[in-house]
mmCIF file of C-alpha atoms in Angstrom:
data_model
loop_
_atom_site.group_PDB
_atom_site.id
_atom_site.type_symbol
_atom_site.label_atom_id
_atom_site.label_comp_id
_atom_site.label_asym_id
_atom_site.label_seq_id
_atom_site.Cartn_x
_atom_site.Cartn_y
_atom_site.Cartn_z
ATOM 1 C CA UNK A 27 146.784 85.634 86.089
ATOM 2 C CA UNK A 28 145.140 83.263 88.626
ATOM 3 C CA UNK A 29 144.478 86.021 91.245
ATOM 4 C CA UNK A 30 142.438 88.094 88.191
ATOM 5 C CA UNK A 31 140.273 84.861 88.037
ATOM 6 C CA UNK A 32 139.950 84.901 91.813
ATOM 7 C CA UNK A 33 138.764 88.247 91.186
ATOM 8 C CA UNK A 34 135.907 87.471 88.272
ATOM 9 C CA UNK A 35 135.175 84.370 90.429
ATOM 10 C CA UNK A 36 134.099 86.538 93.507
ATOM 11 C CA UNK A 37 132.439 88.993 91.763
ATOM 12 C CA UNK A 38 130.144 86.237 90.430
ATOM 13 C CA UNK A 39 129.770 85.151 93.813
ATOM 14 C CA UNK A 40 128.764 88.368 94.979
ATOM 15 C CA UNK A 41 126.273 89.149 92.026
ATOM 16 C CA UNK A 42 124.623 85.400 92.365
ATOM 17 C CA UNK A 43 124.602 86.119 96.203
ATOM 18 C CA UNK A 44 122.824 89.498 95.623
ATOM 19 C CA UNK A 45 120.364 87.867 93.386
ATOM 20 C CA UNK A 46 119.203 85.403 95.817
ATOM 21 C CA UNK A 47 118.897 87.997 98.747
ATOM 22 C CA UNK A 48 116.937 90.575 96.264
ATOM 23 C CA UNK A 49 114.441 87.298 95.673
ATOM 24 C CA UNK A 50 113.983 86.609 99.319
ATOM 25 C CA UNK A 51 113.638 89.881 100.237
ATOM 26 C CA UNK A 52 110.918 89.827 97.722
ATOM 27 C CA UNK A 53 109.379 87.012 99.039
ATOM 28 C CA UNK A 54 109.466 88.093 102.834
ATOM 29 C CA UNK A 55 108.053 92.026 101.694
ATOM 30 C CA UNK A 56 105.281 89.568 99.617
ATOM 31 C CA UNK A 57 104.421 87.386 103.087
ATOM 32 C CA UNK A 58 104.167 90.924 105.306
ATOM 33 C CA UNK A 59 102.470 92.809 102.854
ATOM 34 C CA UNK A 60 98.427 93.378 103.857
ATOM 35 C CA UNK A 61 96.619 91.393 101.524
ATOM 36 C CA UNK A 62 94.275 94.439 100.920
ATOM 37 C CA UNK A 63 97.060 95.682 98.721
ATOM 38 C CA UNK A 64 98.622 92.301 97.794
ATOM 39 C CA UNK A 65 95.024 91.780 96.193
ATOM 40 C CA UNK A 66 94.270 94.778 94.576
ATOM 41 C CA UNK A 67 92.698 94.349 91.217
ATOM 42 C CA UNK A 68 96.007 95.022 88.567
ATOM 43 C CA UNK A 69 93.262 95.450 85.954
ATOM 44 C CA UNK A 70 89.949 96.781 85.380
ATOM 45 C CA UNK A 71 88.933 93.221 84.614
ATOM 46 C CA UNK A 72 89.596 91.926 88.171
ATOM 47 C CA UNK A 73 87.109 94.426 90.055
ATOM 48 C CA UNK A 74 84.054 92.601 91.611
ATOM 49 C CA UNK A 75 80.723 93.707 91.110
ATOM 50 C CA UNK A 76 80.776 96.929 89.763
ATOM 51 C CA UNK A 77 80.212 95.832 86.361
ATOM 52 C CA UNK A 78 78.295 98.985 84.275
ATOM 53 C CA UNK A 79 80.752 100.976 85.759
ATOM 54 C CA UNK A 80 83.739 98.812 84.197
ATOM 55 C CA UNK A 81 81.852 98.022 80.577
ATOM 56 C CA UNK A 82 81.700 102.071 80.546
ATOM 57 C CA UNK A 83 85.570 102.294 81.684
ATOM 58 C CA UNK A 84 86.958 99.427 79.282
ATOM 59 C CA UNK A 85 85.169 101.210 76.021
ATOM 60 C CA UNK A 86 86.728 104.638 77.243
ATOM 61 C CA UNK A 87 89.691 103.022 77.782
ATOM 62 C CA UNK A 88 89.891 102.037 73.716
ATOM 63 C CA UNK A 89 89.486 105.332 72.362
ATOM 64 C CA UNK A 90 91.973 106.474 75.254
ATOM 65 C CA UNK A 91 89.758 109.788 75.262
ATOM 66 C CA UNK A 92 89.256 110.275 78.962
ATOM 67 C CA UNK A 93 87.037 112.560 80.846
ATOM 68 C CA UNK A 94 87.213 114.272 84.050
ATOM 69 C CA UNK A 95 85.093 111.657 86.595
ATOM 70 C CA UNK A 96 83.846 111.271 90.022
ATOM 71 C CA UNK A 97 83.734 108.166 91.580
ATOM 72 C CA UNK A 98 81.100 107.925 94.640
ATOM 73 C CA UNK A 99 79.860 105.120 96.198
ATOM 74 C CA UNK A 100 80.018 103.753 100.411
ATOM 75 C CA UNK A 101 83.674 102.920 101.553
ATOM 76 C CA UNK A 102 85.171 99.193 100.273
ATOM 77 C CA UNK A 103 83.504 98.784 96.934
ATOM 78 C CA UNK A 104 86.462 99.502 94.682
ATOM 79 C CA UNK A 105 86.719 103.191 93.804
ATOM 80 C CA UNK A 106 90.496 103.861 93.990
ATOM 81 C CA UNK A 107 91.533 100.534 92.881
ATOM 82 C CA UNK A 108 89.644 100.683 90.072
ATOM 83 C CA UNK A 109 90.895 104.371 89.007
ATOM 84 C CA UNK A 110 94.290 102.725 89.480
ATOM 85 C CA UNK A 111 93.700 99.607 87.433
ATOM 86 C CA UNK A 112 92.582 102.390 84.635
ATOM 87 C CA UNK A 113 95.516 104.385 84.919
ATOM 88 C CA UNK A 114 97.939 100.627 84.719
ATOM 89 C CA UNK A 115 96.520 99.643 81.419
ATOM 90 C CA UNK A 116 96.557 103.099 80.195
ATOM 91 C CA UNK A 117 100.429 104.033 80.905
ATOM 92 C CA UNK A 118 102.073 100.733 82.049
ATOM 93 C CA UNK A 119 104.521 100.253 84.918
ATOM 94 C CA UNK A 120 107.297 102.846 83.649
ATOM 95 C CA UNK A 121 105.050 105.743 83.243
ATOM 96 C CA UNK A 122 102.648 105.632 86.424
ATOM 97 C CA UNK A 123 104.814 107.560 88.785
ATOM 98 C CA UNK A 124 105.269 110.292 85.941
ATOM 99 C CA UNK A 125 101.696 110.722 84.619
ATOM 100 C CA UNK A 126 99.876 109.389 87.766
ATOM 101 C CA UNK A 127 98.795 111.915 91.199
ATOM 102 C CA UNK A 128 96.922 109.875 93.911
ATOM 103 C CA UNK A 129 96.509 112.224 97.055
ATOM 104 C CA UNK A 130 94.539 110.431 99.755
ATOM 105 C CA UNK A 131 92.445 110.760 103.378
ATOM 106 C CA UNK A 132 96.702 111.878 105.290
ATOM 107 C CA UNK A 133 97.116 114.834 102.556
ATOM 108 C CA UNK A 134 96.244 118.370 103.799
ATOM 109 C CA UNK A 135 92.992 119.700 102.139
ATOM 110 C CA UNK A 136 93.383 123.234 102.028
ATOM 111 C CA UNK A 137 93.666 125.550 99.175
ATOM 112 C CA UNK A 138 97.595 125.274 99.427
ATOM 113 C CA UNK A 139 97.533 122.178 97.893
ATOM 114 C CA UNK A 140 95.545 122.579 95.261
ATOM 115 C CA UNK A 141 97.195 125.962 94.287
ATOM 116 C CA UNK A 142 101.004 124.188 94.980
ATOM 117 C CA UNK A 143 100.855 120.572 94.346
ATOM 118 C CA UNK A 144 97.585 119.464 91.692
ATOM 119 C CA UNK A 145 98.688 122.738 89.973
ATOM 120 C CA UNK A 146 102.610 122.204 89.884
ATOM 121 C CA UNK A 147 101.641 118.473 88.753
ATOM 122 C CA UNK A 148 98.997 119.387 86.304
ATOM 123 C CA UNK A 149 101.093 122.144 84.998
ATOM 124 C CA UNK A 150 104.220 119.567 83.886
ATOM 125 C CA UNK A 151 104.781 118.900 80.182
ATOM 126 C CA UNK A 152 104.512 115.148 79.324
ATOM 127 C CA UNK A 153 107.303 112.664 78.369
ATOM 128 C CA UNK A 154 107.094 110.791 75.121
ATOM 129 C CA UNK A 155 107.119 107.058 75.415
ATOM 130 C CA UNK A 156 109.054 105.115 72.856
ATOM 131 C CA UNK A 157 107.160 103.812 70.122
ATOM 132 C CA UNK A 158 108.100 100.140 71.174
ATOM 133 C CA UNK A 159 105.852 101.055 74.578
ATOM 134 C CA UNK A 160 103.675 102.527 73.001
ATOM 135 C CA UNK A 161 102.287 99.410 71.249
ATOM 136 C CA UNK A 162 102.157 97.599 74.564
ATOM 137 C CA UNK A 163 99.823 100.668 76.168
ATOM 138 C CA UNK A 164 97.875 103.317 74.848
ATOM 139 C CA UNK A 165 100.045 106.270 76.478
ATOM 140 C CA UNK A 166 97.168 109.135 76.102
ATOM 141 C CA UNK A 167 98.688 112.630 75.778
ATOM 142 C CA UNK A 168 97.250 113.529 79.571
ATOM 143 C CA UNK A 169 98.394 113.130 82.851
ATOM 144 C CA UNK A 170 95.587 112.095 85.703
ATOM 145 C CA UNK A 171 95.392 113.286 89.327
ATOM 146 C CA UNK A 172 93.688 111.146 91.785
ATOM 147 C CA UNK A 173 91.607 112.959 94.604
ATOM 148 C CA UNK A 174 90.678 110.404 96.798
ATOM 149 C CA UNK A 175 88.073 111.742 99.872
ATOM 150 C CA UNK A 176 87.324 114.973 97.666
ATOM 151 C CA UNK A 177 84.612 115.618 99.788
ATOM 152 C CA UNK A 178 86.632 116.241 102.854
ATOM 153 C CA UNK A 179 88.057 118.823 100.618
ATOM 154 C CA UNK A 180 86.863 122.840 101.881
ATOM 155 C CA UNK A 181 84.764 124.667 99.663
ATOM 156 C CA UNK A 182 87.206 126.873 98.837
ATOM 157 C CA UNK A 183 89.524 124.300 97.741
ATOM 158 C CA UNK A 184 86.652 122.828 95.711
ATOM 159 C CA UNK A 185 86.231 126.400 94.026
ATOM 160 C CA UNK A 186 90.092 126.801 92.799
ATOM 161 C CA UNK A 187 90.128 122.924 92.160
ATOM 162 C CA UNK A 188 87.100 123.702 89.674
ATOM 163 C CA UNK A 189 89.570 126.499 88.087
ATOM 164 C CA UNK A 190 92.505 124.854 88.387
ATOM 165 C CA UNK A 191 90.687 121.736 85.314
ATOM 166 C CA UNK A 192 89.257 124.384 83.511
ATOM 167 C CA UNK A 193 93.207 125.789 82.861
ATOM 168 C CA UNK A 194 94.886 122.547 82.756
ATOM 169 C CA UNK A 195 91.931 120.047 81.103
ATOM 170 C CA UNK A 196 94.154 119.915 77.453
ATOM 171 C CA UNK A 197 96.664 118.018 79.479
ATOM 172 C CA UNK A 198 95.295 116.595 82.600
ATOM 173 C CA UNK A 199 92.082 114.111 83.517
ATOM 174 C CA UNK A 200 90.828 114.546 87.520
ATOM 175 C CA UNK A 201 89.338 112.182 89.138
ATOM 176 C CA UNK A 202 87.522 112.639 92.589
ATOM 177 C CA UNK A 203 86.371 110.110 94.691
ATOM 178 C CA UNK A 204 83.901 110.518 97.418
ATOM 179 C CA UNK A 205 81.543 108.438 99.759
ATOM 180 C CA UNK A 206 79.044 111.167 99.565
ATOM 181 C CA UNK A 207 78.746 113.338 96.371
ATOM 182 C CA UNK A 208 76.277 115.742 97.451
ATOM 183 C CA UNK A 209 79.343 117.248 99.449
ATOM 184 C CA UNK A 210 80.933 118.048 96.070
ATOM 185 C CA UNK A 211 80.425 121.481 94.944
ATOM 186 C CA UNK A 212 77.702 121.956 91.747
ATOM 187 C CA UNK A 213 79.886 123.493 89.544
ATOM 188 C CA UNK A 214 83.446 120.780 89.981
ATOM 189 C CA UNK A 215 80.353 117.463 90.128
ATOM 190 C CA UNK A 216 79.188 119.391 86.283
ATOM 191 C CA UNK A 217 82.269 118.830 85.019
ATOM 192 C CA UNK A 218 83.062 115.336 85.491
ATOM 193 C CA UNK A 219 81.141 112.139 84.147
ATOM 194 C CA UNK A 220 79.467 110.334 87.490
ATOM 195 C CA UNK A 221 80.242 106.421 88.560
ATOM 196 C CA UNK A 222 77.950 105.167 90.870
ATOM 197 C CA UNK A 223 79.805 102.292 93.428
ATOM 198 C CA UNK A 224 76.934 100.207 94.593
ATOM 199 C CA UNK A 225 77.655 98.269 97.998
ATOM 200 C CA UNK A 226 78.928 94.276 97.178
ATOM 201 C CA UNK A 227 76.216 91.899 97.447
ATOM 202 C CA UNK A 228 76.867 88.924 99.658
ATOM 203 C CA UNK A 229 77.461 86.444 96.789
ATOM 204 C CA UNK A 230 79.938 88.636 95.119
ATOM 205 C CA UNK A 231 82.028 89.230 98.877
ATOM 206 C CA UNK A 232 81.811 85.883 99.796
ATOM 207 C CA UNK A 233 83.789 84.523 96.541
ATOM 208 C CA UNK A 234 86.431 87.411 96.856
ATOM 209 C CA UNK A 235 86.758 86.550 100.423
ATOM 210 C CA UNK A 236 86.905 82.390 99.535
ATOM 211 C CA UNK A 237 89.314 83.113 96.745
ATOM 212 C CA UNK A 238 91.987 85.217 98.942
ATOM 213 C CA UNK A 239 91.642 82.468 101.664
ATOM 214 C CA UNK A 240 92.425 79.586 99.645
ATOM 215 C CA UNK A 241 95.639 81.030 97.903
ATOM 216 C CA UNK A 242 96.984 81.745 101.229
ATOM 217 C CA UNK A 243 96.485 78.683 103.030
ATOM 218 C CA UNK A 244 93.704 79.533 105.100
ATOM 219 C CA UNK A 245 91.675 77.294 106.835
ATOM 220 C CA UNK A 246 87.925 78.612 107.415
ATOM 221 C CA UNK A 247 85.280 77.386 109.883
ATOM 222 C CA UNK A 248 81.795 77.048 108.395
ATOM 223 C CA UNK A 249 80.042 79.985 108.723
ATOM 224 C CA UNK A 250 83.724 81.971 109.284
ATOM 225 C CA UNK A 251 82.754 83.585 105.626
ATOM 226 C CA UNK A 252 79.013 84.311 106.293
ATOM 227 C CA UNK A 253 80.751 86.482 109.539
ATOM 228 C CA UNK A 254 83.145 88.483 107.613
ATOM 229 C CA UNK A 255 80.719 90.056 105.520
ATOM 230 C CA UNK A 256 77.953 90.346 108.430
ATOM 231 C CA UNK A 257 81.084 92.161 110.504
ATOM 232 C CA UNK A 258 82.222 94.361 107.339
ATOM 233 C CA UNK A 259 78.908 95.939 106.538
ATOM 234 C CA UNK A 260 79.516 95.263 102.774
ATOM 235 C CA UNK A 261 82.946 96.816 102.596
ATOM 236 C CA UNK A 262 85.353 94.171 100.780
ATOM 237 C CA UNK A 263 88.216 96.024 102.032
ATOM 238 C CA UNK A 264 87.742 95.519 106.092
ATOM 239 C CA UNK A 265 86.647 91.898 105.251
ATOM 240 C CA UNK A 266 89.815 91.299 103.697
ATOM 241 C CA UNK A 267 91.546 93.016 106.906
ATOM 242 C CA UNK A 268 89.838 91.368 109.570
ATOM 243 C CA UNK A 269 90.539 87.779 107.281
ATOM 244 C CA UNK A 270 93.995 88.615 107.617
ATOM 245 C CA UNK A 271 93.972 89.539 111.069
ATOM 246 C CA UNK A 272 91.857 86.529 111.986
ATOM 247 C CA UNK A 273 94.746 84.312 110.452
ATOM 248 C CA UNK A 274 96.877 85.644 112.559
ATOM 249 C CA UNK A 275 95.098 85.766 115.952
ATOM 250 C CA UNK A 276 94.625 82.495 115.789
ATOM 251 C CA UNK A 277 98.191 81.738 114.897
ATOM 252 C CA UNK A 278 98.364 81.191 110.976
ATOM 253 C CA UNK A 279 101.534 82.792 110.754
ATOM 254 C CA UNK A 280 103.856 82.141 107.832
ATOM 255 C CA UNK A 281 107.040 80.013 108.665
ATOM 256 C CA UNK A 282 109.631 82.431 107.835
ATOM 257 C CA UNK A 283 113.364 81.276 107.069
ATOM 258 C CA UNK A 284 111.766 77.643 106.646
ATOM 259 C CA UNK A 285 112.921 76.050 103.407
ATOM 260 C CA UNK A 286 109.394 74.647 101.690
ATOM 261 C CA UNK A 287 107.248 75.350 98.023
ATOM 262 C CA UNK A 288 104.491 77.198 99.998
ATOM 263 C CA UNK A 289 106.366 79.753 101.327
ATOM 264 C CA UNK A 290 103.602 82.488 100.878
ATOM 265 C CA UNK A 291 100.999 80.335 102.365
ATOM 266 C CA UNK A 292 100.134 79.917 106.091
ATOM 267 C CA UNK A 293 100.744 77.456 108.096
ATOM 268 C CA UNK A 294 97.480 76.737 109.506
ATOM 269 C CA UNK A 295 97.877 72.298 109.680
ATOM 270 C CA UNK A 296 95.583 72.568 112.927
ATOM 271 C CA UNK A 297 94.748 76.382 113.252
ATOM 272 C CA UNK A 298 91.416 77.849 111.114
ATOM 273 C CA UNK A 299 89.595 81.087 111.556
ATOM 274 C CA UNK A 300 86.533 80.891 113.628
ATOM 275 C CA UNK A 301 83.099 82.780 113.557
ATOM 276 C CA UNK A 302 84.170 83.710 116.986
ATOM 277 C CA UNK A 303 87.677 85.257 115.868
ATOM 278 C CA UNK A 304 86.131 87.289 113.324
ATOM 279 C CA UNK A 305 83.733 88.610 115.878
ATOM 280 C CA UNK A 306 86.477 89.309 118.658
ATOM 281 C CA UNK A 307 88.515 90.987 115.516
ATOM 282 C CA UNK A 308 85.335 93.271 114.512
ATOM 283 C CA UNK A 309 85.033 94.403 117.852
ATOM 284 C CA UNK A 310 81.537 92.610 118.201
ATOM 285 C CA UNK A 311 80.130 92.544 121.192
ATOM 286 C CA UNK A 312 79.131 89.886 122.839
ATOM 287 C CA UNK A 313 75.451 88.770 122.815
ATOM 288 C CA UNK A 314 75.117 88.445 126.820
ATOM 289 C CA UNK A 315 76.580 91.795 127.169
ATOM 290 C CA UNK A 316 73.904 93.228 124.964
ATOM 291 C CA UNK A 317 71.260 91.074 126.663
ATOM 292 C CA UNK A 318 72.017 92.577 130.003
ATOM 293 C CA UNK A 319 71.431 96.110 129.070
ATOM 294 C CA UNK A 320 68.374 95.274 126.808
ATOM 295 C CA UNK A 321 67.158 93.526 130.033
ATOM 296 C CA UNK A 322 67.809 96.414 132.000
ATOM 297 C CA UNK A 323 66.202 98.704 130.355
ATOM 298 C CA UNK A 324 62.707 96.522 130.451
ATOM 299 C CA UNK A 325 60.129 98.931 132.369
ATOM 300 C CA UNK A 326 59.765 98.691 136.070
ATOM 301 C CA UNK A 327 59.424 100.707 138.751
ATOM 302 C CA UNK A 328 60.574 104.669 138.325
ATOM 303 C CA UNK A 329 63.921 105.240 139.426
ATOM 304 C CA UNK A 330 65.106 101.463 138.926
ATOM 305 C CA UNK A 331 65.299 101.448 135.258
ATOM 306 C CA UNK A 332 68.229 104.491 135.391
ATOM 307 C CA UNK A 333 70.468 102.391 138.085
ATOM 308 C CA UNK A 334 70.128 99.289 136.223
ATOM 309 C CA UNK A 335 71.196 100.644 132.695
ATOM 310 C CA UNK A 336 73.844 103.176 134.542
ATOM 311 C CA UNK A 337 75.399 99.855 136.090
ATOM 312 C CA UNK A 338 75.483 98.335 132.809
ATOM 313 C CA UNK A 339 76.799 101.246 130.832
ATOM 314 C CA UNK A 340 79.370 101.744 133.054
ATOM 315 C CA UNK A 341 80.475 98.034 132.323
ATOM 316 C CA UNK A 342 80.775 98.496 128.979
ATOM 317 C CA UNK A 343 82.455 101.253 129.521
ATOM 318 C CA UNK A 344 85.439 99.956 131.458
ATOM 319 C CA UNK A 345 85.945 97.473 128.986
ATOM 320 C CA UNK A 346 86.107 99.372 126.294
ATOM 321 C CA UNK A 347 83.267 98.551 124.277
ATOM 322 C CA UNK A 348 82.343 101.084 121.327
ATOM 323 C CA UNK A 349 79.047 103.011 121.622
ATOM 324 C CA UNK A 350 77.715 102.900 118.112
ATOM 325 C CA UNK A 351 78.866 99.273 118.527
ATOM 326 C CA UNK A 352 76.435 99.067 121.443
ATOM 327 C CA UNK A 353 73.813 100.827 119.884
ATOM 328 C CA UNK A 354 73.889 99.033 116.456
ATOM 329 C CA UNK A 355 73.314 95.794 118.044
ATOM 330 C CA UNK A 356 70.931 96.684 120.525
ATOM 331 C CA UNK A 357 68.473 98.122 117.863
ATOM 332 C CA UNK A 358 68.579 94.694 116.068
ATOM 333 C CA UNK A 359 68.585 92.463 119.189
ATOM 334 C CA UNK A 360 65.620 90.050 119.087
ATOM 335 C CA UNK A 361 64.102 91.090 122.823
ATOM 336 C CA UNK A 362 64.501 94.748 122.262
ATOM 337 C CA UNK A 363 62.443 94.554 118.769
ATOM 338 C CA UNK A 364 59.893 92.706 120.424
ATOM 339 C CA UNK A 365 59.393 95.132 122.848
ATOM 340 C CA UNK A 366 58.812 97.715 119.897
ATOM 341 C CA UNK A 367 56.528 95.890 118.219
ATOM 342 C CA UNK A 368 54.427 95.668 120.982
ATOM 343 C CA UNK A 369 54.839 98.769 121.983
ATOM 344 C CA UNK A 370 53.803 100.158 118.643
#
């Protein structure tokens, strides 16, 4: 009799042991995970700035009568993650992976996958939730498929895509996402209803940015903000990156296996991100490297000019400084504007 309790007693051990590890597994998957996904919008009331597009979205979203759409806009101003936060308050966390299709940018393009995989997926018959679910989310009789970088698709994939929701439209909802939609073929752009993605303004980026930083810990220098969104170009998705990669170049690293209430925040007592960690993170050059090449390019004698910017080229060169980087900040540096103003 006592060695059956010895048994039951273990075997509670073992379960309350197995809960523990699940929960800091959880935590430590929570502390590595990039905060570009750890802070994607899980509804369509959490994306910034896009807010016609969402008002449009959110009435849809009532009547559950979805059309086919295309989503275009520049890179970083919420496209997929707000086609995602649609599809989570439409079926709910149990019926995503069933109903939901994302292919992205490392998915082959050709015509095989349209004819194999969108049309195998499209082609399923839907699951009925239980009615207990169903008053939690709508549950629309549709599946969607996600094309994310549809113009990188060929035009021949385009063309049997275009088929391909004419057949299947009864029971499936695309939705293409581009940067530039005059790569999308007439006829596929005709069938779906256009959202414009407009670039974040500063205000809007620097709150996102601010809010992310404070609920992990991070310390900021003044002006550490203004630099993020100068370095991303308006795209809230590398500003997020290079925050989190500043954090940890400058050693705001979270204290793993260290008992405390914080545990997903960073330990950064005496460490903050600088404007000129953000800049060494973007890959900005610095502004003495760009003066020496504007300065060499000043006119002089014939011949001269050539050696002087071949010396400094070849500089940049060997230390691995990006071209469009170079030529990006040239065009904007003050001496080299001057020159074309007086010039013109």
């Amino acid at each position: 009799m006592a060695s059956f309790f010895d048994i039951k007693a273990r075997k509670a051990e073992a379960a309350s042991n197995g809960t523990v590890n699940a929960k800091e597994e959880a935590k430590k998957n929570n502390r590595m995970q990039p905060w570009v996904e750890k802070y994607r919008p899980k509804g369509l009331g959490d994306v910034t700035a896009q807010d016609h597009t969402i008002t449009v979205l959110q009435r849809t979203l009532q009547s559950s009568n979805l059309p086919h759409m295309l989503f275009y806009g520049p890179p970083g101003t919420g496209k997929t993650s707000t086609v995602l936060a649609l599809a989570k308050e439409l079926y709910g966390p149990e019926l995503m992976k069933s109903r939901v299709l994302e292919l992205n940018a490392s998915d082959e393009r050709g015509i095989s996958i349209v004819r194999e995989k969108v049309k195998d997926f499209a082609r399923m018959q839907l699951s009925n939730p239980s009615p207990a679910y169903r008053q939690k989310y709508p549950c629309p009789p549709y599946k969607i498929i996600i094309l994310d970088e549809a113009d990188s698709m060929t035009q021949d994939a385009q063309s049997a895509l275009r088929r391909t929701m004419e057949t299947y439209s009864r029971i499936t909802r695309f939705c293409l996402i581009c940067n530039y939609v005059t790569r999308i073929i007439d006829p596929l752009a005709s069938r779906c209803s256009k959202f414009r993605f407009k670039s974040l303004d500063k205000g809007n980026a620097v709150v996102r940015v601010r809010e992310i930083a404070d609920k992990e810990g991070v310390r900021l220098e003044e002006g550490a903000v203004e630099a993020l969104i100068k370095c991303s170009e308006g795209d809230l998705r590398k500003a997020i990156t290079y925050l989190q990669s500043a954090a940890r170049l400058v050693g705001a690293v979270s204290q793993e296996g260290e008992e405390r209430d914080n545990a997903d925040k960073m330990d950064v007592d005496e460490k903050m991100v600088t404007v000129s960690s953000v800049e060494d993170i973007a890959g900005v050059i610095p502004d003495n490297t760009i003066e020496k090449l504007v300065k060499a390019m000043q006119p002089r004698s014939r011949g001269v000019v050539y050696e002087a910017v071949s010396k400094v080229v070849v500089d940049m060169v060997a230390d691995g400084w990006s071209g469009t980087q170079v030529v990006s900040q040239a065009c904007f540096f003050p001496p080299l504007t001057f020159t074309k103003c007086n010039r013109s």
